DNA sequence: TTATTTTAATTGAACGGTCAATTAATAAAA
DNA sequence: TTTTATTAATTGACCGTTCAATTAAAATAA
């Protein structure tokens, strides 16, 4: 079985298995065994590639954050108006779910854990600030700076809040779509209320 | 030490100790030992009064939910306008923090756990729906029903979102106050945008 | 090519520690 | 004495980590 160049493959397998396990049984009940069994690998391999359970958890969060980041970057690659950009931001933050229900529960678990884990909290802070500054950047092209900062705070709160309530209520895909629409419409209203 | 009628006292002691433990070390690291030690009692007493750790966790969540509920009821006891009532709802949902920082982290932990615990999810659902219907009830006196429902969804999202972002960023009391102000102002704008 | 050595990849049993729960004993109050 | 409240000790299951042993691909030598 030992083939050369297995590392990136195994790392991804284990990260995927972690997402599955956390989604199915929760971060609390996720063990080295529940992960390695899902990946079809032995338990020892986790320490070998990630230094331990904690390292794998953190790598999994980084994977989720990176997905969100690149999802937004790819959408805003081509030139677009500030309003379009704002809509892309909303879409990116909601799309985390549609593609994979497993990510959703995982995200929530990690948020909670970040209150007691410095590493995770650092990652969470970067993510929260990115949403805010992405929004603020686009709003600034449409209104005075102070208004833009305020709009970004409100929009970020609305996006996270509607997302959270949808997740916690175990909403259907249709209800998620509705939440996304509400968020988009709210961002639009923020533009028109302060726009030239 | 054995005195008669200890039950309600012990139960509250253990619930308080659970809140402290979850706030300090997280739900993950909260054990019957970390709880009982904080309460100055033995670990066996938890099974005696709550049937086990899980029973104590659920009782603690019910305690938090009940606090939020009665906090709102007491504020809206005296007659007040719909607008005042809406502000009270916002205040009640933010006041969870100010009085006790410990409750904040706890709440977040329980939300995450509720995705994998049916009992907790039931409690969470009741709470989420109460916020929505309280808001909808007041909005309905100020605007047509469909507008009111929509406003309630948006306001609930904004309240939870701003609260969540403040908690996750470990905001100072001052920043919490600012988040509360933003939420209140948003509710006001919802009123004036659809009001007569 | 074939035989041999080296190396990367992986396993899974063993270990020390901790968990929730239970039990039997104890102490005060009724 | 009986009942209630509580503890301290114990149990068995399970946790994450470690590590000696194993496997098979890759590299080298013949």
Short mmCIF file of C-alpha atoms (C1' of nucleotides) in Angstrom, two decimals:
data_model
loop_
_atom_site.label_atom_id
_atom_site.label_comp_id
_atom_site.label_asym_id
_atom_site.label_seq_id
_atom_site.Cartn_x
_atom_site.Cartn_y
_atom_site.Cartn_z
CA UNK A 1 0.00 0.00 0.00
CA UNK A 2 2.71 2.49 0.75
CA UNK A 3 2.94 4.64 -2.31
CA UNK A 4 4.93 7.80 -2.55
CA UNK A 5 3.18 11.17 -2.41
CA UNK A 6 0.28 10.08 -0.27
CA UNK A 7 0.44 13.02 2.10
CA UNK A 8 -1.84 15.54 0.34
CA UNK A 9 -4.35 12.78 -0.44
CA UNK A 10 -4.46 11.45 3.10
CA UNK A 11 -4.68 14.92 4.58
CA UNK A 12 -7.73 15.70 2.47
CA UNK A 13 -9.31 12.34 3.23
CA UNK A 14 -8.95 12.96 6.93
CA UNK A 15 -10.30 16.51 6.69
CA UNK A 16 -13.33 15.24 4.77
CA UNK A 17 -13.87 12.49 7.33
CA UNK A 18 -13.69 15.09 10.10
CA UNK A 19 -16.36 17.18 8.41
CA UNK A 20 -18.57 14.12 8.05
CA UNK A 21 -18.09 13.05 11.64
CA UNK A 22 -18.73 16.49 13.12
CA UNK A 23 -21.82 16.84 10.93
CA UNK A 24 -23.19 13.47 11.97
CA UNK A 25 -22.35 13.16 15.65
CA UNK A 26 -21.10 16.62 16.59
CA UNK A 27 -17.72 17.93 17.58
CA UNK A 28 -18.32 16.64 21.09
CA UNK A 29 -18.64 13.02 20.00
CA UNK A 30 -16.06 13.19 17.27
CA UNK A 31 -13.07 11.06 18.22
CA UNK A 32 -9.94 9.90 16.52
CA UNK A 33 -11.72 6.63 15.96
CA UNK A 34 -14.89 8.13 14.49
CA UNK A 35 -12.74 10.06 12.04
CA UNK A 36 -10.28 7.37 11.03
CA UNK A 37 -13.02 4.80 10.64
CA UNK A 38 -14.89 7.09 8.25
CA UNK A 39 -11.70 7.67 6.28
CA UNK A 40 -10.99 3.95 6.14
CA UNK A 41 -7.62 4.50 7.78
CA UNK A 42 -6.04 3.65 11.06
CA UNK A 43 -6.18 5.91 14.09
CA UNK A 44 -2.44 6.41 14.22
CA UNK A 45 -2.35 8.17 10.89
CA UNK A 46 -3.94 11.27 12.36
CA UNK A 47 -1.05 11.93 14.67
CA UNK A 48 1.33 11.16 11.83
CA UNK A 49 -0.08 13.79 9.48
CA UNK A 50 -1.51 16.37 11.84
CA UNK A 51 0.43 15.89 15.05
CA UNK A 52 -2.75 14.98 16.88
CA UNK A 53 -6.49 15.45 16.98
CA UNK A 54 -6.30 19.17 17.67
CA UNK A 55 -4.12 19.71 14.62
CA UNK A 56 -6.65 17.96 12.42
CA UNK A 57 -9.50 20.02 13.83
CA UNK A 58 -7.66 23.23 13.08
CA UNK A 59 -6.72 22.08 9.59
CA UNK A 60 -10.39 21.32 8.96
CA UNK A 61 -11.44 24.81 9.99
CA UNK A 62 -8.75 26.32 7.79
CA UNK A 63 -10.11 24.25 4.93
CA UNK A 64 -13.62 25.63 5.47
CA UNK A 65 -12.38 29.20 5.75
CA UNK A 66 -10.31 28.80 2.63
CA UNK A 67 -13.30 27.48 0.73
CA UNK A 68 -15.33 30.52 1.68
CA UNK A 69 -12.48 32.81 0.72
CA UNK A 70 -11.79 31.31 -2.68
CA UNK A 71 -15.50 30.99 -3.40
CA UNK A 72 -15.77 34.77 -3.09
CA UNK A 73 -12.57 35.51 -4.96
CA UNK A 74 -13.58 33.43 -7.96
CA UNK A 75 -16.94 35.18 -8.14
CA UNK A 76 -15.46 38.66 -8.01
CA UNK A 77 -12.66 37.92 -10.43
CA UNK A 78 -14.38 39.45 -13.41
CA UNK A 79 -15.08 43.19 -13.11
CA UNK A 80 -18.47 44.03 -11.65
CA UNK A 81 -20.35 46.88 -10.07
CA UNK A 82 -20.28 47.50 -6.33
CA UNK A 83 -23.85 46.33 -6.05
CA UNK A 84 -23.09 43.08 -7.86
CA UNK A 85 -20.08 42.60 -5.63
CA UNK A 86 -22.23 42.98 -2.54
CA UNK A 87 -24.64 40.37 -3.81
CA UNK A 88 -21.75 38.00 -4.46
CA UNK A 89 -20.62 38.43 -0.88
CA UNK A 90 -24.06 37.46 0.38
CA UNK A 91 -24.18 34.50 -1.98
CA UNK A 92 -20.75 33.25 -0.92
CA UNK A 93 -21.69 33.33 2.74
CA UNK A 94 -24.87 31.39 2.14
CA UNK A 95 -23.44 28.98 -0.42
CA UNK A 96 -21.42 27.34 2.29
CA UNK A 97 -24.56 25.38 3.01
CA UNK A 98 -26.18 24.46 -0.22
CA UNK A 99 -23.24 22.54 -1.52
CA UNK A 100 -22.65 20.59 1.63
CA UNK A 101 -25.01 20.26 4.56
CA UNK A 102 -22.16 18.75 6.53
CA UNK A 103 -20.23 22.01 6.57
CA UNK A 104 -23.10 23.82 8.21
CA UNK A 105 -23.21 22.02 11.51
CA UNK A 106 -19.46 21.89 11.52
CA UNK A 107 -19.19 25.64 11.22
CA UNK A 108 -21.45 26.14 14.19
CA UNK A 109 -19.50 23.67 16.31
CA UNK A 110 -16.27 25.44 15.55
CA UNK A 111 -17.68 28.82 16.36
CA UNK A 112 -18.70 27.61 19.78
CA UNK A 113 -15.37 25.94 20.35
CA UNK A 114 -13.52 29.09 19.31
CA UNK A 115 -14.61 30.72 22.56
CA UNK A 116 -12.29 28.35 24.42
CA UNK A 117 -9.57 27.65 21.88
CA UNK A 118 -7.17 30.45 21.05
CA UNK A 119 -6.14 29.02 17.68
CA UNK A 120 -9.71 28.62 16.51
CA UNK A 121 -10.60 32.05 17.80
CA UNK A 122 -7.82 33.58 15.75
CA UNK A 123 -9.23 31.92 12.63
CA UNK A 124 -12.75 32.99 13.50
CA UNK A 125 -11.65 36.60 13.98
CA UNK A 126 -9.97 36.70 10.60
CA UNK A 127 -13.15 35.39 9.00
CA UNK A 128 -15.49 37.82 10.76
CA UNK A 129 -13.29 40.77 9.88
CA UNK A 130 -13.04 39.70 6.27
CA UNK A 131 -16.81 39.70 5.87
CA UNK A 132 -16.99 43.16 7.42
CA UNK A 133 -14.19 44.67 5.37
CA UNK A 134 -15.38 43.14 2.13
CA UNK A 135 -18.78 44.71 2.73
CA UNK A 136 -17.31 48.03 3.86
CA UNK A 137 -15.07 48.21 0.80
CA UNK A 138 -18.02 47.95 -1.58
CA UNK A 139 -20.31 50.21 0.41
CA UNK A 140 -17.63 52.92 0.42
CA UNK A 141 -17.92 53.28 -3.33
CA UNK A 142 -21.62 54.03 -2.89
CA UNK A 143 -21.81 56.29 0.14
CA UNK A 144 -19.73 58.33 2.60
CA UNK A 145 -17.24 56.37 4.68
CA UNK A 146 -19.08 56.56 7.99
CA UNK A 147 -22.33 55.47 6.41
CA UNK A 148 -20.48 52.66 4.67
CA UNK A 149 -18.97 51.37 7.92
CA UNK A 150 -22.34 51.41 9.57
CA UNK A 151 -23.95 49.66 6.61
CA UNK A 152 -21.24 47.00 6.68
CA UNK A 153 -21.83 46.29 10.36
CA UNK A 154 -25.56 45.97 9.82
CA UNK A 155 -25.23 43.86 6.70
CA UNK A 156 -22.72 41.53 8.34
CA UNK A 157 -25.05 41.11 11.30
CA UNK A 158 -28.01 40.43 9.06
CA UNK A 159 -26.14 37.88 6.95
CA UNK A 160 -24.81 35.98 9.95
CA UNK A 161 -28.09 36.22 11.83
CA UNK A 162 -30.31 34.96 9.03
CA UNK A 163 -27.79 32.24 8.29
CA UNK A 164 -27.62 31.22 11.93
CA UNK A 165 -31.37 31.08 12.40
CA UNK A 166 -31.73 29.01 9.25
CA UNK A 167 -29.09 26.56 10.42
CA UNK A 168 -30.40 26.26 13.96
CA UNK A 169 -33.94 25.66 12.77
CA UNK A 170 -32.64 22.96 10.42
CA UNK A 171 -34.25 24.83 7.57
CA UNK A 172 -34.98 23.23 4.24
CA UNK A 173 -33.03 24.28 1.16
CA UNK A 174 -36.01 26.36 0.15
CA UNK A 175 -36.03 28.22 3.46
CA UNK A 176 -32.30 28.82 3.10
CA UNK A 177 -32.94 30.35 -0.28
CA UNK A 178 -35.54 32.59 1.29
CA UNK A 179 -33.12 33.71 3.97
CA UNK A 180 -30.55 34.50 1.30
CA UNK A 181 -33.13 36.54 -0.60
CA UNK A 182 -34.01 38.48 2.54
CA UNK A 183 -30.34 39.26 3.10
CA UNK A 184 -29.85 40.38 -0.48
CA UNK A 185 -32.89 42.57 -0.39
CA UNK A 186 -31.70 44.12 2.84
CA UNK A 187 -28.32 44.95 1.33
CA UNK A 188 -30.14 46.57 -1.59
CA UNK A 189 -32.18 48.69 0.76
CA UNK A 190 -29.01 49.78 2.54
CA UNK A 191 -27.64 50.95 -0.79
CA UNK A 192 -30.74 52.92 -1.78
CA UNK A 193 -31.19 54.49 1.64
CA UNK A 194 -27.75 56.10 1.52
CA UNK A 195 -26.99 56.09 -2.15
CA UNK A 196 -26.62 59.20 -4.28
CA UNK B 1 -24.72 18.83 56.87
CA UNK B 2 -27.83 16.95 55.80
CA UNK B 3 -30.69 19.36 56.21
CA UNK B 4 -34.22 18.94 55.04
CA UNK B 5 -35.45 20.77 51.96
CA UNK B 6 -32.08 21.02 50.31
CA UNK B 7 -33.28 20.05 46.87
CA UNK B 8 -34.12 23.46 45.34
CA UNK B 9 -30.98 24.98 46.82
CA UNK B 10 -28.71 22.23 45.56
CA UNK B 11 -30.30 22.25 42.14
CA UNK B 12 -29.67 25.94 41.74
CA UNK B 13 -26.12 25.62 43.05
CA UNK B 14 -25.38 22.96 40.48
CA UNK B 15 -26.97 24.92 37.65
CA UNK B 16 -24.91 27.97 38.56
CA UNK B 17 -21.77 25.86 38.75
CA UNK B 18 -22.57 24.43 35.32
CA UNK B 19 -22.87 27.93 33.86
CA UNK B 20 -19.55 28.89 35.41
CA UNK B 21 -17.81 25.78 34.18
CA UNK B 22 -19.11 26.02 30.63
CA UNK B 23 -18.17 29.69 30.53
CA UNK B 24 -14.66 29.06 31.78
CA UNK B 25 -13.59 25.84 30.10
CA UNK B 26 -16.32 25.20 27.54
CA UNK B 27 -19.01 22.58 27.27
CA UNK B 28 -16.47 20.17 25.87
CA UNK B 29 -14.26 20.26 28.96
CA UNK B 30 -17.11 20.53 31.44
CA UNK B 31 -17.29 17.34 33.50
CA UNK B 32 -19.29 16.31 36.52
CA UNK B 33 -16.08 16.93 38.44
CA UNK B 34 -15.53 20.45 37.10
CA UNK B 35 -19.12 21.23 38.03
CA UNK B 36 -19.31 19.63 41.45
CA UNK B 37 -15.97 21.08 42.48
CA UNK B 38 -17.18 24.58 41.62
CA UNK B 39 -20.35 23.97 43.60
CA UNK B 40 -18.37 22.66 46.56
CA UNK B 41 -20.24 19.39 46.42
CA UNK B 42 -19.41 15.84 45.47
CA UNK B 43 -19.83 14.49 41.98
CA UNK B 44 -22.38 11.89 43.02
CA UNK B 45 -24.90 14.57 43.91
CA UNK B 46 -25.42 15.37 40.24
CA UNK B 47 -26.84 11.94 39.51
CA UNK B 48 -28.90 12.21 42.66
CA UNK B 49 -30.66 15.44 41.69
CA UNK B 50 -30.56 15.38 37.89
CA UNK B 51 -30.25 11.72 37.03
CA UNK B 52 -26.93 12.36 35.32
CA UNK B 53 -24.83 14.91 33.56
CA UNK B 54 -27.17 15.23 30.59
CA UNK B 55 -30.10 16.03 32.87
CA UNK B 56 -28.13 18.82 34.50
CA UNK B 57 -27.13 20.26 31.13
CA UNK B 58 -30.74 20.36 30.00
CA UNK B 59 -31.90 21.88 33.26
CA UNK B 60 -29.27 24.58 32.84
CA UNK B 61 -30.52 25.43 29.37
CA UNK B 62 -34.09 25.58 30.64
CA UNK B 63 -32.88 27.95 33.33
CA UNK B 64 -31.33 30.26 30.74
CA UNK B 65 -34.40 30.17 28.52
CA UNK B 66 -36.64 30.85 31.47
CA UNK B 67 -34.52 33.83 32.47
CA UNK B 68 -34.89 35.32 29.01
CA UNK B 69 -38.60 34.68 29.05
CA UNK B 70 -39.31 36.22 32.44
CA UNK B 71 -36.96 39.09 31.73
CA UNK B 72 -39.16 40.05 28.81
CA UNK B 73 -42.42 39.43 30.63
CA UNK B 74 -41.47 41.63 33.55
CA UNK B 75 -40.54 44.47 31.22
CA UNK B 76 -43.75 44.31 29.24
CA UNK B 77 -45.97 43.93 32.29
CA UNK B 78 -46.94 47.58 32.44
CA UNK B 79 -48.89 48.84 29.42
CA UNK B 80 -46.73 50.24 26.65
CA UNK B 81 -46.81 51.16 22.99
CA UNK B 82 -45.91 48.65 20.31
CA UNK B 83 -42.72 50.52 19.63
CA UNK B 84 -41.72 50.44 23.28
CA UNK B 85 -42.52 46.75 23.36
CA UNK B 86 -40.25 46.10 20.40
CA UNK B 87 -37.40 47.93 22.12
CA UNK B 88 -37.95 45.84 25.23
CA UNK B 89 -37.64 42.69 23.13
CA UNK B 90 -34.30 43.85 21.77
CA UNK B 91 -33.12 44.80 25.26
CA UNK B 92 -34.14 41.48 26.72
CA UNK B 93 -32.22 39.56 24.08
CA UNK B 94 -29.10 41.59 24.65
CA UNK B 95 -29.37 41.80 28.42
CA UNK B 96 -28.60 38.11 28.64
CA UNK B 97 -25.01 39.19 28.45
CA UNK B 98 -24.58 42.28 30.49
CA UNK B 99 -25.73 40.72 33.72
CA UNK B 100 -23.58 37.64 33.34
CA UNK B 101 -20.74 37.15 30.92
CA UNK B 102 -20.85 33.47 31.78
CA UNK B 103 -24.25 32.98 30.15
CA UNK B 104 -22.98 34.20 26.82
CA UNK B 105 -20.46 31.51 26.04
CA UNK B 106 -22.82 28.97 27.51
CA UNK B 107 -25.60 29.96 25.17
CA UNK B 108 -23.36 29.53 22.17
CA UNK B 109 -22.20 26.10 23.30
CA UNK B 110 -25.76 24.94 23.73
CA UNK B 111 -26.78 26.20 20.32
CA UNK B 112 -24.04 24.15 18.71
CA UNK B 113 -24.89 21.12 20.80
CA UNK B 114 -28.57 21.43 19.90
CA UNK B 115 -27.75 20.32 16.37
CA UNK B 116 -27.00 16.86 17.74
CA UNK B 117 -29.23 16.63 20.80
CA UNK B 118 -32.93 16.36 20.25
CA UNK B 119 -33.91 17.63 23.68
CA UNK B 120 -31.76 20.73 23.36
CA UNK B 121 -32.98 21.31 19.83
CA UNK B 122 -36.56 21.29 21.04
CA UNK B 123 -35.71 23.95 23.60
CA UNK B 124 -33.83 25.99 21.03
CA UNK B 125 -36.75 25.87 18.60
CA UNK B 126 -39.17 27.14 21.23
CA UNK B 127 -36.82 30.02 21.96
CA UNK B 128 -36.26 30.99 18.32
CA UNK B 129 -39.96 30.92 17.60
CA UNK B 130 -40.76 32.99 20.65
CA UNK B 131 -38.46 35.78 19.52
CA UNK B 132 -40.08 35.73 16.09
CA UNK B 133 -43.65 35.68 17.31
CA UNK B 134 -43.06 38.34 19.94
CA UNK B 135 -41.69 40.59 17.25
CA UNK B 136 -44.44 39.71 14.77
CA UNK B 137 -47.13 40.39 17.36
CA UNK B 138 -45.93 43.95 17.91
CA UNK B 139 -45.23 44.68 14.28
CA UNK B 140 -48.76 43.60 13.37
CA UNK B 141 -50.20 46.51 15.32
CA UNK B 142 -48.13 48.86 13.18
CA UNK B 143 -48.42 47.46 9.65
CA UNK B 144 -50.20 44.90 7.46
CA UNK B 145 -49.73 41.27 8.48
CA UNK B 146 -47.45 40.24 5.63
CA UNK B 147 -45.20 43.22 6.18
CA UNK B 148 -45.17 42.45 9.88
CA UNK B 149 -44.11 38.85 9.33
CA UNK B 150 -41.35 39.96 7.06
CA UNK B 151 -40.21 42.64 9.50
CA UNK B 152 -40.19 40.08 12.31
CA UNK B 153 -37.97 37.72 10.32
CA UNK B 154 -35.55 40.51 9.49
CA UNK B 155 -35.51 41.90 13.02
CA UNK B 156 -34.96 38.46 14.54
CA UNK B 157 -32.08 37.87 12.16
CA UNK B 158 -30.54 41.23 12.92
CA UNK B 159 -30.83 40.77 16.69
CA UNK B 160 -29.32 37.29 16.65
CA UNK B 161 -26.65 38.25 14.11
CA UNK B 162 -25.42 41.34 15.89
CA UNK B 163 -25.51 39.47 19.19
CA UNK B 164 -23.58 36.55 17.71
CA UNK B 165 -20.90 38.70 16.14
CA UNK B 166 -20.45 40.60 19.38
CA UNK B 167 -20.10 37.39 21.34
CA UNK B 168 -17.73 35.70 18.90
CA UNK B 169 -15.48 38.73 18.74
CA UNK B 170 -15.39 38.81 22.55
CA UNK B 171 -16.64 42.36 22.41
CA UNK B 172 -16.33 44.75 25.33
CA UNK B 173 -19.42 45.86 27.21
CA UNK B 174 -19.26 49.10 25.26
CA UNK B 175 -19.27 47.28 21.92
CA UNK B 176 -22.22 45.21 23.09
CA UNK B 177 -24.07 48.40 23.87
CA UNK B 178 -23.30 49.63 20.38
CA UNK B 179 -24.63 46.41 18.85
CA UNK B 180 -27.80 46.78 20.89
CA UNK B 181 -28.18 50.35 19.68
CA UNK B 182 -27.76 49.27 16.07
CA UNK B 183 -30.45 46.62 16.54
CA UNK B 184 -32.84 49.09 18.14
CA UNK B 185 -32.30 51.63 15.45
CA UNK B 186 -32.91 48.99 12.82
CA UNK B 187 -36.21 48.00 14.40
CA UNK B 188 -37.19 51.68 14.42
CA UNK B 189 -36.43 51.95 10.73
CA UNK B 190 -38.54 48.88 10.05
CA UNK B 191 -41.44 50.61 11.78
CA UNK B 192 -41.11 53.86 9.89
CA UNK B 193 -40.59 52.20 6.53
CA UNK B 194 -43.94 50.41 6.73
CA UNK B 195 -45.74 52.47 9.31
CA UNK B 196 -48.84 54.52 8.70
"C1'" DT C 1 16.55 -8.37 -15.61
"C1'" DT C 2 16.94 -9.84 -11.08
"C1'" DA C 3 18.25 -9.45 -6.36
"C1'" DT C 4 18.94 -6.51 -2.55
"C1'" DT C 5 18.58 -2.49 0.18
"C1'" DT C 6 16.32 1.57 1.56
"C1'" DT C 7 12.54 4.33 2.61
"C1'" DA C 8 7.91 6.15 2.98
"C1'" DA C 9 3.44 4.85 4.57
"C1'" DT C 10 0.63 2.63 7.68
"C1'" DT C 11 -1.05 -0.29 11.22
"C1'" DG C 12 -2.98 -1.55 15.65
"C1'" DA C 13 -2.01 -2.99 20.24
"C1'" DA C 14 -0.57 -1.00 24.58
"C1'" DC C 15 -0.51 2.84 27.93
"C1'" DG C 16 -1.77 6.28 31.04
"C1'" DG C 17 -5.35 9.17 31.97
"C1'" DT C 18 -10.12 10.70 32.53
"C1'" DC C 19 -14.87 10.22 32.07
"C1'" DA C 20 -19.84 9.38 33.95
"C1'" DA C 21 -21.98 6.51 36.84
"C1'" DT C 22 -22.64 3.58 40.72
"C1'" DT C 23 -22.04 1.89 45.28
"C1'" DA C 24 -21.57 1.44 50.11
"C1'" DA C 25 -20.69 4.06 54.01
"C1'" DT C 26 -21.56 8.17 56.91
"C1'" DA C 27 -23.66 11.83 59.28
"C1'" DA C 28 -27.27 14.75 60.71
"C1'" DA C 29 -32.29 15.50 61.37
"C1'" DA C 30 -36.70 13.89 62.43
"C1'" DT D 1 -34.61 4.41 64.84
"C1'" DT D 2 -35.69 5.76 60.51
"C1'" DT D 3 -35.15 8.91 56.90
"C1'" DT D 4 -32.82 12.21 54.18
"C1'" DA D 5 -28.70 14.21 52.39
"C1'" DT D 6 -24.22 13.58 51.12
"C1'" DT D 7 -19.71 11.74 50.38
"C1'" DA D 8 -15.68 9.03 49.09
"C1'" DA D 9 -14.20 5.23 46.75
"C1'" DT D 10 -14.66 2.42 42.93
"C1'" DT D 11 -15.94 0.70 38.32
"C1'" DG D 12 -15.66 -0.09 33.54
"C1'" DA D 13 -15.65 2.15 29.29
"C1'" DC D 14 -13.34 5.06 26.32
"C1'" DC D 15 -10.26 8.83 25.26
"C1'" DG D 16 -5.79 10.57 22.57
"C1'" DT D 17 -1.13 9.39 22.01
"C1'" DT D 18 2.73 6.64 21.19
"C1'" DC D 19 5.57 3.33 19.02
"C1'" DA D 20 7.49 -1.13 17.50
"C1'" DA D 21 6.40 -3.85 13.69
"C1'" DT D 22 4.87 -4.45 8.94
"C1'" DT D 23 4.05 -3.54 4.24
"C1'" DA D 24 5.11 -2.52 -0.36
"C1'" DA D 25 6.94 0.96 -3.47
"C1'" DA D 26 11.30 2.94 -4.98
"C1'" DA D 27 16.17 2.97 -5.53
"C1'" DT D 28 20.35 0.71 -6.13
"C1'" DA D 29 23.56 -2.95 -7.35
"C1'" DA D 30 24.70 -7.05 -9.70
#
